[in-house]
mmCIF file of C-alpha atoms and ligand atoms in Angstrom:
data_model
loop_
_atom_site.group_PDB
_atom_site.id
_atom_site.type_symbol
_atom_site.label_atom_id
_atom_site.label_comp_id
_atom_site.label_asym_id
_atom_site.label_seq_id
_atom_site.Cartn_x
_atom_site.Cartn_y
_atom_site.Cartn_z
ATOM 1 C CA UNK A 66 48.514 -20.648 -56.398
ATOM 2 C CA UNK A 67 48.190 -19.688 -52.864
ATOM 3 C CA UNK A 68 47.949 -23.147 -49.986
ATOM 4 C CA UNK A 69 45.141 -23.445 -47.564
ATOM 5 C CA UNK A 70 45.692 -25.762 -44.209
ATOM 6 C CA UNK A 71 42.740 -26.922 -42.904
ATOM 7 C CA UNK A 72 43.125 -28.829 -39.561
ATOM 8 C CA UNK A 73 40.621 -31.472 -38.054
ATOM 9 C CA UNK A 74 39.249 -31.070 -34.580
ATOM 10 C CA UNK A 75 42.043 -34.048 -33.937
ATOM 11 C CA UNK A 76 44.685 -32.403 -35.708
ATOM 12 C CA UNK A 77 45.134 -33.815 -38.892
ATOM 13 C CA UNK A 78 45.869 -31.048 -42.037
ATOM 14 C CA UNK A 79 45.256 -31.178 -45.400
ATOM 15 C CA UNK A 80 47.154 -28.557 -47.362
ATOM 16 C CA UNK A 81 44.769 -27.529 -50.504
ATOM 17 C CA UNK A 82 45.600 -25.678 -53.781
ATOM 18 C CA UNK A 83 43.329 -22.595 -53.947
ATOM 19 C CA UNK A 84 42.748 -20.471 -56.833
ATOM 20 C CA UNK A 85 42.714 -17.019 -56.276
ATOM 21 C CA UNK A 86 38.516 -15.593 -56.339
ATOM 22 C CA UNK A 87 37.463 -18.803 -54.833
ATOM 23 C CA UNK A 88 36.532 -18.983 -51.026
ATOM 24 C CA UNK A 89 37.536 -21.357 -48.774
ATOM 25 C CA UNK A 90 34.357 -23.560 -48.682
ATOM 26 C CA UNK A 91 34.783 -24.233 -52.448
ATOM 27 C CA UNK A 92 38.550 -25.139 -51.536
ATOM 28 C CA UNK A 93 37.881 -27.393 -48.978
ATOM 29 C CA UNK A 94 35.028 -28.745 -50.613
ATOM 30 C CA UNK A 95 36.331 -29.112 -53.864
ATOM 31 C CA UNK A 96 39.030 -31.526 -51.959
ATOM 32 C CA UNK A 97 36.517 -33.284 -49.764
ATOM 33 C CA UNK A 98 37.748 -31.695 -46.080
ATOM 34 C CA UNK A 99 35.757 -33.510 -43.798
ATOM 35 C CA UNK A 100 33.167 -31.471 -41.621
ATOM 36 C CA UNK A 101 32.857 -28.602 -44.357
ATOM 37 C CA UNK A 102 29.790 -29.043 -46.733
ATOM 38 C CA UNK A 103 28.578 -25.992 -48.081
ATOM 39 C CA UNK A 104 25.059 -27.480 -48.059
ATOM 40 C CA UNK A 105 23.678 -24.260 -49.562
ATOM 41 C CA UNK A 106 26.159 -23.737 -51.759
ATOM 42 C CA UNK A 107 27.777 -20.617 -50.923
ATOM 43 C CA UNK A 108 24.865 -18.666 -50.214
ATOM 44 C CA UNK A 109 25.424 -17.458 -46.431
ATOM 45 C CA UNK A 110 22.688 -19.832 -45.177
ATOM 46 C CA UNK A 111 23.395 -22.865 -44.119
ATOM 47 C CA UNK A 112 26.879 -21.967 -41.917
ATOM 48 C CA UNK A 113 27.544 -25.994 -42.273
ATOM 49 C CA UNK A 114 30.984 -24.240 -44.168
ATOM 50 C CA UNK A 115 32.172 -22.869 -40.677
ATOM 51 C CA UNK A 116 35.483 -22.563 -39.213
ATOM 52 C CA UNK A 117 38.084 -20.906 -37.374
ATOM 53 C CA UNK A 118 41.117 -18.851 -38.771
ATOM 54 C CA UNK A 119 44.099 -18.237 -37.289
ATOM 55 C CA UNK A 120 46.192 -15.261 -36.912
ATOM 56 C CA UNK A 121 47.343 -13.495 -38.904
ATOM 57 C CA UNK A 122 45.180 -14.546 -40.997
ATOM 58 C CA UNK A 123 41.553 -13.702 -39.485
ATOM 59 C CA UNK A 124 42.759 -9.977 -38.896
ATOM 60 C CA UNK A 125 43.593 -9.241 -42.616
ATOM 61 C CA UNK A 126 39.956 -10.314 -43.878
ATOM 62 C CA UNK A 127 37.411 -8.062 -44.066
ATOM 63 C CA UNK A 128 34.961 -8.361 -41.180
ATOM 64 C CA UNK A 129 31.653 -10.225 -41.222
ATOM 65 C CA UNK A 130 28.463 -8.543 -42.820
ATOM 66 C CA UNK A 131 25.246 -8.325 -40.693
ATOM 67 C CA UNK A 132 23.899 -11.560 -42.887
ATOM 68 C CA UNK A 133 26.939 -13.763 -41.596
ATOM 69 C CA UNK A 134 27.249 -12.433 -38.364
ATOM 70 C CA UNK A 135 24.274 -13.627 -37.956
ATOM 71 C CA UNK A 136 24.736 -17.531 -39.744
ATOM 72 C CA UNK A 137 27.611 -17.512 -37.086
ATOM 73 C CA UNK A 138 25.506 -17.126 -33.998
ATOM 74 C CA UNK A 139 23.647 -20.307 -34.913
ATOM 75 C CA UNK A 140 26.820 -22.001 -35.909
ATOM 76 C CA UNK A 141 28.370 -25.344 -34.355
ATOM 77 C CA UNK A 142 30.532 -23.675 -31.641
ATOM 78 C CA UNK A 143 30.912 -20.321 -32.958
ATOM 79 C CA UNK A 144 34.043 -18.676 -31.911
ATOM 80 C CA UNK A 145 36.515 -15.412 -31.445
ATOM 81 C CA UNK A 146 38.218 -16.312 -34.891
ATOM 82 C CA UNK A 147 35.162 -18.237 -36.839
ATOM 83 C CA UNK A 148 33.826 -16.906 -40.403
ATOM 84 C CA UNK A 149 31.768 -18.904 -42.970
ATOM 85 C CA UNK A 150 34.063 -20.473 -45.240
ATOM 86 C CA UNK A 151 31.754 -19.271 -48.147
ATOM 87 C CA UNK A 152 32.581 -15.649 -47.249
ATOM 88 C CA UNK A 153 36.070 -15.306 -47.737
ATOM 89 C CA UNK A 154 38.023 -15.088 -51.171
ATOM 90 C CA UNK A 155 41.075 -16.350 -51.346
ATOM 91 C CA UNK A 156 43.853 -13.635 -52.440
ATOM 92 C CA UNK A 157 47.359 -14.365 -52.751
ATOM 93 C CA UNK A 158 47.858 -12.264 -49.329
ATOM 94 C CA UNK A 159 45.761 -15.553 -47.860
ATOM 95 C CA UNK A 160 48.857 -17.975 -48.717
ATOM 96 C CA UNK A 161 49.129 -20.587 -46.406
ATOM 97 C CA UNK A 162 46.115 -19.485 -44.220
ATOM 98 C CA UNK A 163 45.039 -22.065 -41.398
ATOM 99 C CA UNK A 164 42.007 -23.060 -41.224
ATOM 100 C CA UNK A 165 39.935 -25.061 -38.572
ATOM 101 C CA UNK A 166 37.065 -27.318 -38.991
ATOM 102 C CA UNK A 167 34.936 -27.053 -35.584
ATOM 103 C CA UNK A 168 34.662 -30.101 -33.544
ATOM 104 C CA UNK A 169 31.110 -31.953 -33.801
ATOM 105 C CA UNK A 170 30.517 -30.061 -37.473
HETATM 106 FE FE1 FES B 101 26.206 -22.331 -46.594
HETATM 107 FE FE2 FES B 101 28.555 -21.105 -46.361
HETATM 108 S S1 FES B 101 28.052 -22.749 -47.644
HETATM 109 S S2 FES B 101 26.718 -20.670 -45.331
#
């Protein structure tokens, strides 16, 4: 089952198992990351499941639609690398992807 690393604004990780089809808001979720709470459950409105993915990681995912290019404007210090954690499937090609939970979310 492929890893997720999500990091805390201070550095901590937490490596999480994550079933392939589920995104990376229900992975973090699911194991209580702090500062990711997918208030609206997935549905590309709420953008409280933001972060920032590293290389080479971020390249490999298909880009943002319109609807969550637009969640990330409004987003708690959006960024170069952020997408909404709700967006992205995890696929075995996403093994050991490293994710970061924006500071102040
Ligand atoms: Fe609300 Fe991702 S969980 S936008």
């Amino acid at each position: 089952m492929p890893k997720i690393v999500f990091v805390q604004p201070d550095g901590r990780r937490q490596i999480v198992d994550a079933p392939v089809g589920q995104s990376l808001m229900e992975a973090a979720t699911q194991n209580l990351v702090p500062g990711i709470v997918g208030e609206c459950g997935g549905s590309c409105s709420c953008a409280t499941c933001h972060v920032y993915i590293d290389e080479p990681w971020f390249s490999q995912l298909t880009p943002a639609d319109e609807m969550e290019a637009g969640m990330l404007e409004g987003a708690v210090a959006p960024g170069p690398h952020s997408r909404l954690g709700c967006q992205v499937p995890v696929t075995d090609a996403l093994d050991g992807l490293v994710a970061h939970v924006p500071p102040g979310q």
